[in-house]
Amino acid sequence: LYTAAAALQGVGAYHLDILPYLVLSQLKLVLTPVFGMLLLKLCFDRHQWACLLSMACGMILVQSGTITSTDHNQVKEKNMAHGAIAMVIAGGCVAFSGVFMEMMLKTSPHHLVHNAHLAAYSCVFALAGYLWRAGFQPGSFFQGYHGLVWLFVFLNALGGFLVAWCIRITSTIGKNYAQGFGFVLASTIPLLAQSRRNSTQVRSFDGLLRFR
C-alpha cells in the first residue's frame, strides 16, 4: 500500500497544481483518525479533531510558502479529476497502512520482526529500482558511500525502529503529529531566513501549531 501510495502521489503531482496537491497531500492526517475509529475503536472529541485540522492547515501554509514563480509557469497537460482521485486514494492507503501497522504492533510483542519484514520488502524494491535505472555494474553499487552517507543510512534505519516503538506506546496519530511538527519546523527555518513578505504566513502557521 505504501508503494502504491507513492506511485499515486506521483500521478497527483503531475496532474494537479501545487496548492491543490499540497492540500490533498495532508488528507492522511484526517483519514488516520477515521481508520483509527473503525479498526482500533478510538474515540476523539471536538478539540482533538480541531487540532488535527489546524496542524494540516499549518503544514499547507508552510509548504505553499516555498512555491516559486517558476512553479506557476509550468505548462503541461493536466487532468484535475485524475490527480484528485489519485491523491485521495494515496491518502487512504497511507492512513489505513499506518493504523493497520499500529494494530499489528500493539497486538504482537515482536515489533522488531515486523520492522525486519518491512525492511526486506523495501530492500527488494529499492534494488529493483536501482537495477532498472542504472543497470548492474560490479563495484558501482556502493560508489560514493563515504562515512557521512553511512551515518545517514544508519540513522534512517534506526528511525524505522524508533517509529515502530513510538507507535507501540502511543498511536499513529501521535506519530503523524510528531512527523508533521518536524517537517514544518525544518520548512519554517528557511522561510524565516527569506524576505519579510513570508513573515505573516509563518506567524499564521505558528498560531495554528500553538492552538494544538
XYZ file of C-alpha atoms in Angstrom:
212
model
C 0.000 0.000 0.000
C 2.858 2.389 0.735
C 4.366 1.633 -2.675
C 1.012 2.221 -4.359
C 0.591 5.473 -2.423
C 3.985 6.723 -3.607
C 3.063 5.982 -7.226
C -0.334 7.660 -6.847
C 1.261 10.745 -5.315
C 3.419 10.998 -8.411
C 0.277 10.913 -10.557
C -1.281 13.589 -8.377
C 1.798 15.793 -8.573
C 1.721 15.569 -12.373
C -1.950 16.430 -12.854
C -2.532 18.932 -10.039
C -1.353 22.448 -9.430
C 0.905 22.900 -6.451
C -1.680 24.238 -3.984
C -4.362 21.535 -4.544
C -1.602 18.943 -4.354
C -0.401 20.294 -1.009
C -3.924 20.361 0.384
C -4.709 16.795 -0.678
C -1.310 15.546 0.488
C -2.397 16.267 4.070
C -5.561 14.196 3.729
C -3.878 11.355 5.610
C -3.920 13.472 8.775
C -7.716 13.476 8.708
C -8.196 9.916 7.437
C -5.896 8.373 10.051
C -8.247 9.024 12.996
C -11.167 7.832 10.853
C -9.479 4.465 10.327
C -8.466 4.515 13.990
C -12.127 4.730 14.941
C -13.008 1.846 12.614
C -10.128 -0.539 13.351
C -8.976 0.380 16.857
C -12.274 1.687 18.258
C -10.679 5.015 19.202
C -12.756 7.992 20.303
C -11.950 11.643 19.582
C -13.548 14.800 20.906
C -14.065 18.035 19.014
C -10.881 19.580 20.357
C -8.754 16.721 19.020
C -10.388 16.968 15.585
C -9.773 20.731 15.581
C -6.118 20.135 16.487
C -5.649 17.713 13.592
C -7.249 20.119 11.126
C -5.171 23.045 12.401
C -1.974 21.031 12.003
C -2.918 20.130 8.427
C -3.628 23.792 7.652
C -0.325 24.820 9.193
C 1.618 22.349 7.084
C -0.149 23.580 3.941
C 0.731 27.197 4.788
C 4.407 26.419 5.258
C 4.658 24.239 2.150
C 2.888 26.802 -0.011
C 5.372 29.400 1.200
C 8.104 27.569 -0.684
C 6.294 27.918 -4.022
C 8.282 29.946 -6.518
C 7.090 31.762 -9.589
C 8.528 29.057 -11.814
C 6.106 26.562 -10.321
C 3.165 28.536 -11.704
C 4.643 28.877 -15.169
C 4.951 25.181 -15.923
C 2.728 24.249 -18.855
C 1.650 20.660 -19.244
C -1.470 18.682 -19.916
C -3.327 18.033 -16.690
C -6.417 16.175 -15.635
C -7.528 17.607 -12.301
C -10.024 14.818 -11.640
C -7.416 12.093 -12.134
C -4.965 13.921 -9.900
C -7.513 14.488 -7.130
C -8.695 10.871 -7.198
C -5.098 9.640 -7.104
C -4.293 11.819 -4.079
C -7.440 10.741 -2.215
C -6.625 7.064 -2.780
C -2.992 7.671 -1.778
C -4.079 9.367 1.439
C -6.398 6.470 2.201
C -3.619 3.936 1.564
C -1.181 5.734 3.863
C -3.756 6.238 6.623
C -5.033 2.656 6.500
C -1.496 1.220 6.406
C -0.414 3.294 9.392
C -3.399 2.275 11.512
C -3.119 -1.375 10.457
C 0.575 -1.395 11.406
C -0.344 0.121 14.763
C -2.874 -2.660 15.310
C -0.238 -5.282 14.475
C 2.396 -3.715 16.728
C 0.028 -3.439 19.685
C -1.290 -6.978 19.372
C 2.089 -8.670 18.873
C 5.196 -8.414 21.087
C 7.514 -8.961 18.120
C 7.576 -5.467 16.621
C 11.243 -5.886 15.636
C 10.263 -8.816 13.417
C 7.617 -6.707 11.685
C 10.217 -4.000 11.029
C 12.583 -6.591 9.573
C 9.805 -7.747 7.232
C 9.221 -4.183 6.059
C 12.952 -3.607 5.625
C 13.314 -6.732 3.487
C 10.369 -5.667 1.345
C 11.856 -2.184 0.897
C 15.284 -3.562 0.005
C 13.835 -5.727 -2.764
C 12.057 -2.805 -4.412
C 14.994 -0.435 -3.883
C 17.364 -2.930 -5.528
C 14.947 -3.467 -8.413
C 14.675 0.288 -8.924
C 18.445 0.659 -8.883
C 18.965 -2.104 -11.437
C 16.255 -0.652 -13.663
C 17.708 2.854 -13.621
C 21.446 2.267 -13.579
C 21.987 -1.327 -14.585
C 24.224 -3.642 -12.613
C 27.913 -2.868 -12.732
C 30.217 -4.739 -10.321
C 31.768 -2.382 -7.807
C 29.465 0.543 -8.591
C 26.684 -0.186 -6.110
C 28.436 1.418 -3.133
C 30.253 4.049 -5.158
C 30.254 7.351 -3.283
C 29.339 5.798 0.071
C 31.636 7.652 2.449
C 31.383 7.922 6.220
C 28.679 10.594 6.272
C 26.450 8.616 3.887
C 26.756 5.500 6.034
C 25.847 7.578 9.075
C 22.660 8.743 7.353
C 21.848 5.157 6.333
C 22.251 4.045 9.938
C 20.127 6.911 11.271
C 17.417 6.160 8.708
C 17.336 2.503 9.733
C 17.316 3.449 13.408
C 14.453 5.839 12.730
C 12.307 2.973 11.455
C 12.651 1.096 14.744
C 12.020 4.282 16.728
C 8.830 4.895 14.749
C 7.653 1.346 15.495
C 8.384 1.849 19.196
C 6.607 5.220 19.128
C 3.516 3.695 17.529
C 3.552 0.851 20.031
C 3.480 3.123 23.094
C 1.375 5.955 21.609
C -0.555 5.887 18.328
C -0.260 6.514 14.607
C -1.922 9.884 15.128
C 0.787 10.893 17.592
C 3.428 9.710 15.136
C 1.851 11.773 12.352
C 1.795 14.843 14.553
C 5.456 14.399 15.520
C 6.473 13.908 11.882
C 4.403 16.897 10.822
C 5.914 19.078 13.517
C 9.427 18.065 12.474
C 8.643 18.755 8.823
C 7.165 22.183 9.391
C 9.999 23.088 11.743
C 12.513 22.250 9.016
C 10.425 24.207 6.498
C 9.954 27.244 8.728
C 13.658 27.893 9.260
C 14.334 28.655 5.544
C 11.208 30.832 5.441
C 12.468 32.883 8.371
C 15.738 33.410 6.534
C 13.949 34.814 3.474
C 12.387 38.213 2.947
C 9.818 39.648 5.328
C 6.948 39.005 2.924
C 6.718 35.496 4.356
C 6.517 36.621 7.965
C 2.702 36.781 8.002
C 2.454 33.254 6.654
C 4.945 31.943 9.185
C 3.117 33.664 12.043
C -0.159 32.141 10.849
C 1.360 28.685 10.878
C 2.894 29.258 14.309
C -0.509 30.250 15.645
C -2.088 27.086 14.263
C 0.527 24.926 15.933
C 0.132 26.756 19.227
C -3.578 26.023 19.027
C -2.637 22.352 19.270
